[in-house]
């Protein structure tokens, strides 16, 4: 699983961490944090000076109000900076003003709890956090320069004495990446904790809890599929073969031949039913060969012709493949049961960092999620991955089901 933030990146193997973009992202986050702190201090000093020195009451009040609202600007910049070391977006907690105008906007902001939380964060970042960013950067840079540059900084020493320090500095460089990433991750976690509204924090935890439950459910489905495939299915295959061999040894006109033939037929039917059950639990072809092959298998057994247009460059993350597969499977089942269609079409392709799946049919239309056709279940499954489902099904048809699923990181 790809790390979602700098702290999770520390769990990568050292070679993977050094080859990744996390060291450079962390350095950029700390450098920009130092610059943001310096800019915040300069802006606050200017506004306080205007409020104190100028005699005009309006200008003075404006300066003080600007100081109080400066946290909003700092927090907005911080939310953008967080994307350097944290892939989870931090939403803006402010409500839109009830009416247009600067006075309505300022009045609402001064009454919001988020404004004062952001002001406290801006003060903490300017007074302490930005200086700690600078301290980490200066400490790492000084250590590297004093060791790697020992032959030049210590001119009165022979090369044989300073060269080991240079070698030690080169070996120390990759190790110093860890405190940089660790502080960047801790700094980002602190910013997220202070700038996240309580309701959003609870919502994030509920979303993560739901995702964990779905992951556990998928693991259990795979275990059941594996047990059925390697256990019960193999025994049924052996039973069917034994009954077939017994039929060859028993004369066709013997008293038990008819019962033996019936038992052989029932065994083959049970084996077919079990294979359908395994495919419904978790298709093995999806695990072994990926989404394109699994969708092709579903289309091949559908009771109506299905055209496929699958433009997938490779394997996708497991959760995305499983969700997309069951979307196609359930949609084609609904088409066969309810649409009265003569033909269907399935398209799947990547657009940016999103997987688009579209299922068309030329049926009678009129599909309604409220009628219990399984569409609500599809929407819930897709929502776990922050995806969306859009349905267009006018009376008389045709019907188009469009699903978008975010694909984290790069295609495997």
Coordinates of C-alpha atoms in Angstrom, one line a residue, residues 85-377:
X85 CA 3.4 15.7 2.7
X86 CA -0.2 14.5 3.1
X87 CA -2.3 13.3 0.2
X88 CA -5.6 13.6 2.2
X89 CA -7.1 17.0 1.4
X90 CA -8.0 19.3 4.3
X91 CA -11.2 21.1 3.5
X92 CA -12.0 24.7 4.3
X93 CA -14.3 24.9 7.4
X94 CA -15.6 28.4 6.7
X95 CA -19.3 28.9 5.8
X96 CA -20.2 31.2 2.9
X97 CA -21.5 34.6 4.1
X98 CA -25.3 35.1 4.1
X99 CA -25.1 38.1 1.8
X100 CA -22.6 39.9 -0.4
X101 CA -20.3 42.6 1.0
X102 CA -17.1 42.9 3.0
X103 CA -19.0 43.7 6.2
X104 CA -21.1 40.5 6.1
X105 CA -17.9 38.5 5.4
X106 CA -15.9 40.0 8.3
X107 CA -18.8 39.7 10.7
X108 CA -19.3 36.1 9.9
X109 CA -15.6 35.3 10.1
X110 CA -15.2 36.9 13.5
X111 CA -18.0 34.8 14.9
X112 CA -16.7 31.5 13.6
X113 CA -14.8 29.2 15.9
X114 CA -12.6 28.2 12.9
X115 CA -11.3 31.7 12.6
X116 CA -9.9 31.8 16.1
X117 CA -8.5 28.3 15.8
X118 CA -6.7 29.5 12.6
X119 CA -5.4 32.6 14.4
X120 CA -4.0 30.5 17.2
X121 CA -2.3 28.2 14.6
X122 CA -0.9 31.2 12.7
X123 CA 0.6 32.6 16.0
X124 CA 2.1 29.3 17.0
X125 CA 3.5 28.7 13.5
X126 CA 5.1 32.2 13.4
X127 CA 6.4 32.1 16.9
X128 CA 7.7 28.6 17.2
X129 CA 7.0 26.1 14.4
X130 CA 8.6 28.1 11.6
X131 CA 11.8 28.5 13.7
X132 CA 11.8 24.8 14.4
X133 CA 11.6 24.2 10.6
X134 CA 14.6 26.5 10.1
X135 CA 16.5 24.8 13.0
X136 CA 16.1 21.4 11.4
X137 CA 17.1 22.7 7.9
X138 CA 20.1 24.5 9.3
X139 CA 21.2 21.6 11.4
X140 CA 21.0 19.1 8.6
X141 CA 22.7 21.5 6.1
X142 CA 25.5 22.4 8.6
X143 CA 26.2 18.8 9.4
X144 CA 26.5 17.9 5.8
X145 CA 28.6 20.9 4.9
X146 CA 31.0 20.6 7.8
X147 CA 31.6 16.9 7.1
X148 CA 31.5 16.7 3.3
X149 CA 33.4 20.0 3.0
X150 CA 36.0 19.1 5.6
X151 CA 39.0 19.2 3.2
X152 CA 38.1 22.8 2.3
X153 CA 36.8 24.1 5.8
X154 CA 39.8 22.7 7.6
X155 CA 42.6 23.9 5.5
X156 CA 45.5 23.3 7.9
X157 CA 44.8 19.6 8.2
X158 CA 46.2 17.0 5.7
X159 CA 43.9 15.3 3.3
X160 CA 44.4 12.0 5.0
X161 CA 42.8 13.5 8.2
X162 CA 39.8 15.2 6.5
X163 CA 38.9 12.6 3.9
X164 CA 37.3 10.2 6.5
X165 CA 35.0 13.0 7.5
X166 CA 34.0 13.5 3.9
X167 CA 33.2 9.8 3.5
X168 CA 31.3 9.8 6.8
X169 CA 29.3 12.9 5.6
X170 CA 28.4 11.1 2.3
X171 CA 27.2 8.1 4.3
X172 CA 25.4 10.3 6.8
X173 CA 23.4 12.1 4.1
X174 CA 20.7 9.4 3.5
X175 CA 20.4 9.0 7.3
X176 CA 19.7 12.7 7.8
X177 CA 16.7 12.3 5.5
X178 CA 14.8 10.5 8.2
X179 CA 14.7 13.4 10.8
X180 CA 13.7 15.8 8.0
X181 CA 10.8 13.6 6.9
X182 CA 9.9 12.8 10.5
X183 CA 9.7 16.5 11.5
X184 CA 7.8 17.4 8.3
X185 CA 5.3 14.6 9.1
X186 CA 4.9 15.6 12.7
X187 CA 4.5 19.3 11.7
X188 CA 1.8 18.4 9.2
X189 CA 0.0 16.2 11.7
X190 CA 0.0 19.0 14.2
X191 CA -1.3 21.5 11.5
X192 CA -4.1 19.0 10.5
X193 CA -5.1 18.5 14.1
X194 CA -5.4 22.2 14.8
X195 CA -7.0 23.2 11.5
X196 CA -9.5 20.3 11.2
X197 CA -13.0 21.1 12.6
X198 CA -14.2 18.5 15.1
X199 CA -17.1 17.4 12.9
X200 CA -14.7 16.8 10.0
X201 CA -12.4 14.8 12.2
X202 CA -15.2 12.5 13.3
X203 CA -16.3 12.2 9.6
X204 CA -12.8 11.2 8.6
X205 CA -12.6 8.6 11.3
X206 CA -16.0 7.1 10.3
X207 CA -14.8 7.0 6.7
X208 CA -11.6 5.2 7.6
X209 CA -13.6 2.8 9.8
X210 CA -15.9 2.0 7.0
X211 CA -13.0 1.4 4.7
X212 CA -11.4 -0.9 7.2
X213 CA -14.6 -2.9 7.5
X214 CA -14.8 -3.2 3.7
X215 CA -11.2 -4.3 3.5
X216 CA -11.8 -6.9 6.2
X217 CA -14.9 -8.1 4.4
X218 CA -12.9 -8.5 1.1
X219 CA -10.2 -10.5 2.9
X220 CA -12.9 -12.8 4.3
X221 CA -14.5 -13.2 0.9
X222 CA -11.1 -14.2 -0.6
X223 CA -10.6 -16.7 2.2
X224 CA -14.0 -18.2 1.5
X225 CA -13.4 -18.3 -2.2
X226 CA -10.0 -20.0 -1.7
X227 CA -11.5 -22.6 0.7
X228 CA -14.3 -23.4 -1.7
X229 CA -12.0 -23.6 -4.7
X230 CA -9.3 -25.7 -3.1
X231 CA -11.6 -27.8 -0.9
X232 CA -15.3 -28.4 -1.8
X233 CA -14.8 -27.9 -5.5
X234 CA -12.0 -30.4 -5.8
X235 CA -13.9 -33.0 -3.8
X236 CA -16.9 -32.5 -6.1
X237 CA -14.7 -32.9 -9.2
X238 CA -13.3 -36.1 -7.7
X239 CA -16.8 -37.4 -6.9
X240 CA -18.1 -36.6 -10.4
X241 CA -15.1 -38.4 -11.9
X242 CA -15.7 -41.5 -9.7
X243 CA -19.4 -41.6 -10.6
X244 CA -18.5 -41.3 -14.3
X245 CA -16.0 -44.2 -14.0
X246 CA -18.6 -46.2 -12.1
X247 CA -21.1 -45.7 -14.9
X248 CA -18.6 -47.1 -17.4
X249 CA -18.2 -50.2 -15.3
X250 CA -22.0 -50.8 -14.7
X251 CA -24.0 -52.3 -17.6
X252 CA -26.6 -49.9 -19.0
X253 CA -29.4 -52.4 -18.4
X254 CA -28.5 -53.1 -14.8
X255 CA -30.9 -52.1 -11.9
X256 CA -28.6 -49.5 -10.5
X257 CA -27.5 -47.8 -13.8
X258 CA -30.4 -45.3 -13.8
X259 CA -29.8 -44.2 -10.2
X260 CA -26.0 -44.0 -10.9
X261 CA -26.6 -41.8 -14.0
X262 CA -28.9 -39.5 -12.0
X263 CA -26.3 -39.2 -9.2
X264 CA -23.7 -38.4 -11.8
X265 CA -25.9 -35.6 -13.3
X266 CA -26.6 -34.2 -9.8
X267 CA -22.9 -34.1 -9.0
X268 CA -22.2 -32.2 -12.2
X269 CA -25.0 -29.8 -11.5
X270 CA -23.7 -29.3 -7.9
X271 CA -20.3 -28.6 -9.3
X272 CA -21.7 -26.0 -11.8
X273 CA -23.6 -24.3 -9.0
X274 CA -20.5 -24.2 -6.7
X275 CA -18.5 -22.6 -9.5
X276 CA -21.1 -19.9 -9.9
X277 CA -21.1 -19.4 -6.1
X278 CA -17.3 -19.1 -6.1
X279 CA -17.5 -16.6 -9.0
X280 CA -20.0 -14.5 -7.0
X281 CA -18.0 -14.6 -3.8
X282 CA -14.7 -13.5 -5.4
X283 CA -13.7 -14.6 -8.9
X284 CA -10.2 -16.2 -9.0
X285 CA -9.6 -14.7 -12.5
X286 CA -9.8 -11.2 -10.9
X287 CA -7.0 -12.0 -8.5
X288 CA -4.8 -13.8 -11.1
X289 CA -5.3 -11.8 -14.3
X290 CA -6.9 -8.4 -13.3
X291 CA -10.0 -6.4 -14.0
X292 CA -10.1 -6.7 -17.8
X293 CA -10.0 -10.5 -17.8
X294 CA -12.6 -10.7 -15.1
X295 CA -15.0 -8.4 -16.9
X296 CA -14.5 -10.4 -20.1
X297 CA -15.5 -13.5 -18.2
X298 CA -18.6 -11.9 -16.8
X299 CA -19.6 -10.7 -20.3
X300 CA -19.0 -14.1 -21.8
X301 CA -21.6 -15.7 -19.5
X302 CA -24.1 -12.9 -19.7
X303 CA -27.5 -13.9 -21.2
X304 CA -27.2 -11.1 -23.9
X305 CA -24.4 -9.9 -26.2
X306 CA -22.0 -7.6 -24.4
X307 CA -19.6 -5.4 -26.3
X308 CA -16.4 -4.6 -24.4
X309 CA -14.1 -1.5 -24.7
X310 CA -11.5 -1.9 -21.9
X311 CA -8.6 0.5 -22.2
X312 CA -6.7 -0.4 -19.1
X313 CA -2.9 0.0 -19.1
X314 CA -2.2 -2.6 -16.4
X315 CA -3.2 -3.8 -13.0
X316 CA -5.0 -1.4 -10.7
X317 CA -5.1 -1.4 -6.9
X318 CA -7.0 -4.4 -5.5
X319 CA -9.8 -2.4 -3.9
X320 CA -10.4 -0.5 -7.2
X321 CA -10.5 -3.7 -9.2
X322 CA -12.9 -5.5 -6.8
X323 CA -15.3 -2.6 -6.7
X324 CA -15.3 -2.1 -10.5
X325 CA -15.8 -5.8 -11.1
X326 CA -18.8 -6.0 -8.9
X327 CA -20.2 -2.8 -10.4
X328 CA -20.1 -4.4 -13.9
X329 CA -21.4 -7.8 -12.6
X330 CA -24.4 -6.3 -10.8
X331 CA -25.1 -3.9 -13.6
X332 CA -25.2 -6.6 -16.2
X333 CA -27.4 -8.7 -13.9
X334 CA -29.8 -5.8 -13.6
X335 CA -29.8 -5.4 -17.4
X336 CA -30.6 -9.0 -18.0
X337 CA -33.4 -9.1 -15.3
X338 CA -35.1 -5.7 -15.7
X339 CA -34.1 -3.9 -18.8
X340 CA -35.4 -6.2 -21.6
X341 CA -32.3 -5.2 -23.6
X342 CA -31.0 -6.8 -26.7
X343 CA -27.4 -5.7 -26.3
X344 CA -25.2 -4.1 -23.7
X345 CA -21.8 -2.4 -23.8
X346 CA -19.1 -2.0 -21.1
X347 CA -16.4 0.6 -21.2
X348 CA -13.5 1.1 -18.8
X349 CA -10.6 3.5 -19.0
X350 CA -8.4 5.8 -16.9
X351 CA -8.7 9.6 -17.0
X352 CA -6.1 11.2 -14.9
X353 CA -6.2 9.5 -11.5
X354 CA -9.8 8.2 -11.9
X355 CA -11.1 5.0 -13.3
X356 CA -14.3 5.5 -15.5
X357 CA -16.6 2.6 -15.9
X358 CA -19.7 3.0 -18.2
X359 CA -22.4 0.4 -18.8
X360 CA -24.9 1.0 -21.6
X361 CA -27.9 -1.0 -22.6
X362 CA -30.7 -0.5 -25.2
X363 CA -33.5 -1.6 -22.9
X364 CA -36.7 0.0 -21.8
X365 CA -35.0 2.4 -19.3
X366 CA -36.8 3.7 -16.2
X367 CA -34.3 2.3 -13.7
X368 CA -34.9 3.7 -10.3
X369 CA -32.4 3.1 -7.3
X370 CA -35.4 3.4 -4.9
X371 CA -37.0 0.2 -6.3
X372 CA -34.4 -2.0 -4.8
X373 CA -32.6 -3.1 -8.0
X374 CA -29.2 -3.2 -6.4
X375 CA -28.2 0.3 -7.5
X376 CA -28.1 1.6 -4.0
X377 CA -25.8 -1.2 -3.0

